[in-house]
CSV table of C-alpha atoms in Angstrom, one decimal:
chain,number,residue,atom,x,y,z
A,337,MET,CA,-7.8,-41.6,-223.1
A,338,VAL,CA,-6.4,-38.4,-224.6
A,339,PRO,CA,-7.0,-35.4,-222.3
A,340,GLU,CA,-9.5,-33.0,-223.8
A,341,ALA,CA,-6.9,-30.2,-223.3
A,342,ALA,CA,-4.5,-32.1,-225.5
A,343,ARG,CA,-7.1,-32.8,-228.2
A,344,LEU,CA,-8.1,-29.1,-228.3
A,345,HIS,CA,-4.5,-27.9,-228.4
A,346,LEU,CA,-3.4,-30.3,-231.1
A,347,SER,CA,-6.4,-29.5,-233.2
A,348,ASN,CA,-4.9,-26.0,-233.8
A,349,ASP,CA,-2.5,-27.7,-236.2
A,350,GLU,CA,-4.5,-27.9,-239.4
A,351,ARG,CA,-2.6,-31.0,-240.7
A,352,LEU,CA,-3.0,-32.8,-237.4
A,353,ARG,CA,-6.7,-31.8,-236.8
A,354,PRO,CA,-8.2,-34.6,-239.0
A,355,LEU,CA,-6.2,-37.2,-237.1
A,356,VAL,CA,-7.4,-35.9,-233.8
A,357,ALA,CA,-11.0,-36.0,-235.0
A,358,ALA,CA,-10.8,-39.5,-236.4
A,359,ILE,CA,-8.5,-41.4,-234.1
A,360,GLN,CA,-9.1,-42.6,-230.6
A,361,PRO,CA,-5.8,-44.0,-229.2
A,362,ALA,CA,-6.1,-47.1,-227.0
A,363,PRO,CA,-5.3,-46.6,-223.3
A,364,SER,CA,-1.8,-47.5,-222.2
A,365,GLN,CA,-1.4,-51.0,-220.8
A,366,SER,CA,1.6,-49.9,-218.7
A,367,LYS,CA,1.5,-50.7,-215.0
A,368,GLY,CA,4.0,-47.9,-214.3
A,369,ASP,CA,6.9,-50.3,-213.3
A,370,LEU,CA,9.9,-48.7,-214.9
A,371,TYR,CA,12.4,-51.4,-214.1
A,372,ALA,CA,10.3,-54.3,-215.4
A,373,GLU,CA,9.2,-52.4,-218.5
A,374,LEU,CA,12.8,-51.4,-219.3
A,375,VAL,CA,13.8,-55.0,-219.2
A,376,GLU,CA,10.8,-55.9,-221.3
A,377,SER,CA,11.6,-53.2,-223.9
A,378,ILE,CA,15.0,-54.7,-224.4
A,379,ILE,CA,13.5,-58.2,-225.0
A,380,TYR,CA,11.0,-56.8,-227.5
A,381,GLN,CA,13.6,-54.8,-229.6
A,382,GLN,CA,13.8,-55.8,-233.2
A,383,LEU,CA,11.4,-58.7,-232.9
A,384,SER,CA,7.9,-59.3,-234.0
A,385,ILE,CA,5.3,-58.8,-231.2
A,386,LYS,CA,4.4,-62.5,-231.3
A,387,ALA,CA,8.0,-63.8,-231.0
A,388,ALA,CA,8.9,-61.2,-228.4
A,389,ALA,CA,5.9,-62.1,-226.3
A,390,THR,CA,6.8,-65.8,-226.3
A,391,ILE,CA,10.4,-65.1,-225.3
A,392,HIS,CA,9.3,-62.6,-222.6
A,393,GLN,CA,6.9,-65.1,-221.0
A,394,ARG,CA,9.7,-67.8,-221.0
A,395,PHE,CA,12.0,-65.2,-219.4
A,396,LEU,CA,9.4,-64.4,-216.7
A,397,ASP,CA,8.9,-68.1,-216.0
A,398,LEU,CA,12.5,-68.2,-214.8
A,399,PHE,CA,11.4,-66.4,-211.7
A,400,PRO,CA,9.3,-67.9,-209.0
A,401,GLU,CA,6.8,-65.1,-208.8
A,402,GLY,CA,6.9,-64.3,-212.5
A,403,TYR,CA,8.7,-61.1,-211.8
A,404,PRO,CA,12.4,-60.5,-212.8
A,405,VAL,CA,13.6,-59.5,-209.4
A,406,PRO,CA,17.0,-57.8,-210.0
A,407,GLU,CA,18.8,-59.8,-207.3
A,408,ALA,CA,17.7,-63.0,-209.0
A,409,LEU,CA,18.3,-61.8,-212.6
A,410,VAL,CA,21.9,-60.9,-211.9
A,411,LYS,CA,22.6,-64.4,-210.8
A,412,LEU,CA,21.4,-66.0,-214.0
A,413,ASP,CA,24.1,-67.1,-216.4
A,414,THR,CA,24.1,-66.2,-220.0
A,415,GLU,CA,23.3,-69.8,-221.1
A,416,THR,CA,20.2,-69.8,-219.0
A,417,LEU,CA,19.0,-66.6,-220.5
A,418,ARG,CA,19.9,-67.7,-224.0
A,419,GLY,CA,17.9,-70.9,-223.3
A,420,VAL,CA,14.6,-68.9,-223.2
A,421,GLY,CA,15.4,-67.2,-226.6
A,422,LEU,CA,17.5,-64.2,-225.7
A,423,SER,CA,20.4,-63.3,-227.9
A,424,TYR,CA,23.8,-63.2,-226.2
A,425,GLN,CA,23.7,-59.3,-226.5
A,426,LYS,CA,20.2,-59.0,-225.0
A,427,ALA,CA,21.1,-61.4,-222.1
A,428,SER,CA,23.9,-59.1,-221.3
A,429,TYR,CA,21.7,-56.0,-221.6
A,430,VAL,CA,18.9,-57.2,-219.3
A,431,ARG,CA,21.5,-58.1,-216.7
A,432,ASN,CA,23.1,-54.6,-217.1
A,433,VAL,CA,19.7,-53.1,-216.2
A,434,ALA,CA,19.4,-55.3,-213.1
A,435,GLU,CA,22.9,-54.5,-212.0
A,436,PHE,CA,22.4,-50.8,-212.5
A,437,PHE,CA,19.2,-50.7,-210.5
A,438,LEU,CA,20.8,-52.6,-207.7
A,439,ALA,CA,24.0,-50.5,-207.7
A,440,GLU,CA,22.0,-47.2,-207.8
A,441,ASN,CA,19.3,-48.4,-205.4
A,442,LEU,CA,16.6,-47.6,-207.9
A,443,ILE,CA,13.9,-50.2,-207.1
A,444,GLY,CA,10.9,-48.2,-205.8
A,445,TYR,CA,12.6,-45.0,-206.9
A,446,LYS,CA,10.3,-42.0,-207.2
A,447,TRP,CA,10.8,-41.2,-210.9
A,448,ASP,CA,7.8,-38.8,-210.9
A,449,GLU,CA,9.9,-36.3,-209.0
A,450,HIS,CA,12.5,-36.0,-211.8
A,451,GLU,CA,12.6,-34.1,-215.1
A,452,ASP,CA,12.6,-36.0,-218.5
A,453,GLU,CA,16.2,-35.0,-219.4
A,454,GLU,CA,17.5,-36.1,-216.0
A,455,ILE,CA,15.9,-39.5,-216.4
A,456,LEU,CA,17.2,-39.8,-220.0
A,457,LYS,CA,20.7,-38.9,-218.8
A,458,ARG,CA,20.6,-41.4,-216.0
A,459,LEU,CA,19.1,-44.4,-217.7
A,460,THR,CA,21.2,-44.1,-220.9
A,461,GLN,CA,24.2,-44.8,-218.8
A,462,ILE,CA,23.2,-48.4,-218.9
A,463,LYS,CA,24.9,-50.3,-221.8
A,464,GLY,CA,22.1,-51.5,-224.1
A,465,VAL,CA,19.7,-48.7,-223.2
A,466,GLY,CA,19.5,-45.9,-225.8
A,467,ARG,CA,17.7,-42.6,-226.0
A,468,TRP,CA,14.7,-44.0,-227.9
A,469,THR,CA,14.1,-46.8,-225.4
A,470,VAL,CA,14.0,-44.2,-222.5
A,471,GLU,CA,11.8,-41.9,-224.5
A,472,MET,CA,9.3,-44.8,-224.9
A,473,ILE,CA,9.5,-45.4,-221.1
A,474,LEU,CA,8.9,-41.7,-220.4
A,475,MET,CA,5.8,-41.7,-222.7
A,476,PHE,CA,4.2,-45.0,-221.8
A,477,THR,CA,5.4,-46.0,-218.4
A,478,LEU,CA,5.7,-42.6,-216.7
A,479,ARG,CA,3.0,-41.1,-219.0
A,480,ARG,CA,5.0,-37.9,-219.7
A,481,GLU,CA,3.0,-35.8,-222.1
A,482,ASP,CA,5.6,-33.7,-223.8
A,483,VAL,CA,8.2,-36.2,-225.2
A,484,PHE,CA,9.3,-35.9,-228.8
A,485,PRO,CA,11.1,-39.1,-230.1
A,486,MET,CA,12.5,-37.4,-233.2
A,487,ASP,CA,14.6,-40.4,-234.3
A,488,ASP,CA,11.6,-42.8,-234.3
A,489,LEU,CA,11.1,-43.9,-237.9
A,490,GLY,CA,7.3,-44.0,-237.5
A,491,VAL,CA,7.2,-40.4,-236.4
A,492,GLN,CA,9.6,-39.3,-239.1
A,493,ASN,CA,7.8,-41.1,-241.9
A,494,SER,CA,4.4,-39.9,-240.7
A,495,MET,CA,5.5,-36.3,-240.5
A,496,ILE,CA,7.2,-36.4,-243.9
A,497,LYS,CA,3.9,-37.7,-245.4
A,498,LEU,CA,1.5,-35.5,-243.4
A,499,TYR,CA,3.4,-32.3,-243.8
A,500,GLY,CA,4.9,-32.9,-247.3
A,501,LEU,CA,8.5,-32.5,-246.0
A,502,THR,CA,11.2,-32.8,-248.6
A,503,GLU,CA,14.2,-32.1,-246.4
A,504,THR,CA,16.7,-34.8,-245.3
A,505,GLY,CA,19.3,-35.1,-242.6
A,506,LYS,CA,19.8,-32.2,-240.3
A,507,ALA,CA,17.4,-30.0,-242.3
A,508,LEU,CA,14.6,-32.6,-241.8
A,509,ARG,CA,15.3,-32.7,-238.0
A,510,GLN,CA,15.1,-28.9,-237.9
A,511,ARG,CA,11.8,-28.8,-239.7
A,512,MET,CA,10.4,-31.6,-237.5
A,513,THR,CA,11.5,-29.7,-234.4
A,514,GLU,CA,9.8,-26.5,-235.7
A,515,ILE,CA,6.5,-28.3,-236.4
A,516,ALA,CA,6.6,-30.1,-233.1
A,517,ASP,CA,7.3,-27.0,-231.0
A,518,ALA,CA,3.7,-25.9,-231.8
A,519,TRP,CA,2.5,-29.2,-230.1
A,520,ARG,CA,4.0,-28.4,-226.7
A,521,PRO,CA,3.1,-29.3,-224.0
A,522,TYR,CA,1.5,-32.4,-225.7
A,523,ARG,CA,4.1,-33.7,-228.1
A,524,SER,CA,3.7,-37.2,-226.8
A,525,TRP,CA,0.1,-37.3,-227.7
A,526,ALA,CA,0.8,-35.9,-231.2
A,527,CYS,CA,3.3,-38.7,-231.8
A,528,VAL,CA,0.6,-41.2,-230.6
A,529,TYR,CA,-1.7,-39.8,-233.3
A,530,LEU,CA,1.0,-40.1,-235.9
A,531,TRP,CA,1.7,-43.7,-235.0
A,532,ARG,CA,-2.0,-44.7,-235.1
A,533,TRP,CA,-2.4,-42.9,-238.4
A,534,LYS,CA,0.5,-44.7,-239.9
A,535,ASP,CA,-0.8,-48.1,-238.6
A,536,ALA,CA,-4.3,-47.4,-240.0
A,537,ALA,CA,-2.8,-46.6,-243.4
A,538,LYS,CA,-1.2,-50.0,-243.8
């Protein structure tokens, strides 16, 4: 559920106001497990939801408890991971995540005690984990309310359409930033509305 304070604040934006009034975003299904959801996000990248869900379940079935324990994941060879449908690159990336969490002793880590940028800087050290992926983790796993994934195409296209933006490149990013500054401290929720609006228009 969107907090009432966020709904009221975002309704001050006259372009966003109709979206806030008409759309009720679904609750997050996240269990708050950053490690597992980071691995899952890599598996889901650039695949249809149906295909990714099938591969993800096959991947989980490799583990006795259905959970990709990092100590077990790092021991799986590439061919085993490719056997469940992962590409060579994704097989490498999910192992990179497990190796990083083990090396940095991050299982059970108290991420809530750290700022967004600190988490972004730390997790993007992992090869295969980019800024967008961590922004999604911040928004949906850690439920941070003021993340603005500027490079997300859904957010970009929705803002271009909703606000009639004609700029491109750096000028577009500047305009998006200016508009989104008025959404603080609820930029995450604004983006959720933009995504749902885009989906509803399909």
